[in-house]
């Protein structure tokens, strides 16, 4: 990318990447996770920044910590649940502080567009006493990255830049600038600062508290909060809005005639600014997504003003203009923009449209595994990945999905709790998820004499987040050749004797192997290896398409139960959509009348 001042239309993630470049970042690390994935993908385009996909968020933050100690400015990015994984080093980093600036971009996912929960990570910042900035658009995202690095180095602390899905993926104009020239920082040995034995840790805790007191004064600077005053005869000045992040954008549209205090830093909270804003107000409306993070702290200020917050706004999902308009109607008995009426019209127009549920892609190598597991009537403890979609009809094969790497431990727990479940429980995990969090539960199962079957779905990529590389691909984020590490090598090192590798397109062999391994009385591993069908090198030629011979088709419906979107039922006729068919041929193997044939 060019290094010049310019105005560009950027997503929040692109703006964060640009801000990292302009701030002089030398190292960036992350694990892919929606909605944060594109941050590292965009930073990697700046060739003078070292970027890496780490095996998980904990490792990414530890790499970032080391780079910071060495004197570099470093950015680490993760989705909200990634900070759960990284919480161990995160909490202690607040004690040790930094050398080079260290910024943690944490992208929350209200409404769970692509997540297993919608936890509000603002509480992590409060818990650790780490400063937190929240942008409202791409320009602020870019600028706040640079400001965050300055705060990090001035106050010797990691800093959180907290975004949400709408900030991450929405586009707005941002003015870019040249790369910042920085005074060079070098590594300096300081054991009392970085070695957290109890004696030093107690000292650093005092340092943390003293730093926090200074940050509470610092956050009162006017650059960290902005008041938007309404103009015109309809202005209302005895009511005020306090908000941050994407909620500000909704607030300014619906409550346009009410003063708004936009908080750019939300931890620590600028209490004096809030007190000043509340003077002369009879009502403060606190608008925020998810938890009442701001509201609870504002109530504790005892401002002597009525406060409206989560007693009006939902505590789940995203906010939007419709939600805010409904609250406006509740509070003031008006309907400013008739958004509710628009919603009704849209609902009437779309209500009768057929639903399109998420499905595994046509030709997905995971499908045959879950088809067989359902057929064998086993309990399948799943994991995070594309294959989580196997919980939906017609496969309906998944019994659990908790978090990255959980399925293996859950399967062990089930067999230990109920001996009758032995040989009836399997765990299913993808290759990237295995490298992320599956190795330790595999070791635990082997060590504690587990007897279950662990199925590793190896499609050679981190598919769900956009086909990022991982330790099993032989490539790094920066395109360098590296070791091609196989999951079965870890299984062998953990003492697992029974390791089988199978092509999941060979569904008959797959079923035979799964039956054999389920009958074993000891731990076994089956690696189902086939490149993701969406990778260019894995695509099948057009000549390998299949069709259904109507003259012999029994219309039994077995092919539909396989769940491939290329197989369709139209006017009681079964057919294969040539535009979707990838030619995997698995459907031909399950057809009992041999009516599915290659063209």
Short mmCIF file of N, CA and C in Angstrom, two decimals, residues 97-102 147-159 211 214-215:
data_model
loop_
_atom_site.label_atom_id
_atom_site.label_comp_id
_atom_site.label_asym_id
_atom_site.label_seq_id
_atom_site.Cartn_x
_atom_site.Cartn_y
_atom_site.Cartn_z
N UNK A 97 3.36 -4.34 32.56
CA UNK A 97 3.47 -3.20 31.66
C UNK A 97 4.21 -3.57 30.39
N UNK A 98 4.72 -2.57 29.68
CA UNK A 98 5.29 -2.79 28.36
C UNK A 98 6.61 -2.04 28.23
N UNK A 99 7.28 -2.26 27.12
CA UNK A 99 8.39 -1.42 26.69
C UNK A 99 7.93 -0.70 25.42
N UNK A 100 7.92 -1.41 24.29
CA UNK A 100 7.24 -0.86 23.12
C UNK A 100 5.74 -0.93 23.33
N UNK A 101 5.01 -0.01 22.70
CA UNK A 101 3.56 0.02 22.88
C UNK A 101 2.90 -1.28 22.48
N UNK A 102 1.88 -1.70 23.24
CA UNK A 102 1.17 -2.96 22.99
C UNK A 102 -0.33 -2.67 22.99
N UNK A 147 -3.42 6.65 18.90
CA UNK A 147 -3.51 7.19 20.26
C UNK A 147 -3.27 6.10 21.29
N UNK A 148 -3.77 4.90 21.01
CA UNK A 148 -3.59 3.78 21.95
C UNK A 148 -2.12 3.46 22.15
N UNK A 149 -1.33 3.50 21.08
CA UNK A 149 0.10 3.23 21.23
C UNK A 149 0.79 4.31 22.06
N UNK A 150 0.36 5.54 21.89
CA UNK A 150 0.94 6.62 22.70
C UNK A 150 0.60 6.43 24.17
N UNK A 151 -0.66 6.10 24.46
CA UNK A 151 -1.06 5.84 25.85
C UNK A 151 -0.28 4.67 26.42
N UNK A 152 -0.15 3.61 25.61
CA UNK A 152 0.56 2.41 26.07
C UNK A 152 1.98 2.73 26.52
N UNK A 153 2.68 3.51 25.72
CA UNK A 153 4.08 3.83 26.05
C UNK A 153 4.19 4.90 27.13
N UNK A 154 3.29 5.87 27.12
CA UNK A 154 3.34 6.93 28.13
C UNK A 154 3.01 6.41 29.53
N UNK A 155 2.11 5.42 29.59
CA UNK A 155 1.66 4.92 30.89
C UNK A 155 2.16 3.51 31.19
N UNK A 156 2.99 2.95 30.30
CA UNK A 156 3.57 1.62 30.55
C UNK A 156 2.47 0.58 30.78
N UNK A 157 1.56 0.47 29.82
CA UNK A 157 0.42 -0.43 29.98
C UNK A 157 -0.05 -0.96 28.63
N UNK A 158 -0.58 -2.19 28.59
CA UNK A 158 -1.30 -2.58 27.39
C UNK A 158 -2.59 -1.78 27.29
N UNK A 159 -3.10 -1.61 26.08
CA UNK A 159 -4.33 -0.85 25.85
C UNK A 159 -5.26 -1.68 24.98
N UNK A 211 -0.64 3.73 38.56
CA UNK A 211 -0.85 4.05 37.14
C UNK A 211 -2.32 4.33 36.88
N UNK A 214 -3.42 7.77 37.77
CA UNK A 214 -3.01 8.76 36.77
C UNK A 214 -3.86 8.68 35.51
N UNK A 215 -4.24 7.46 35.12
CA UNK A 215 -5.08 7.28 33.95
C UNK A 215 -6.48 7.88 34.16
#
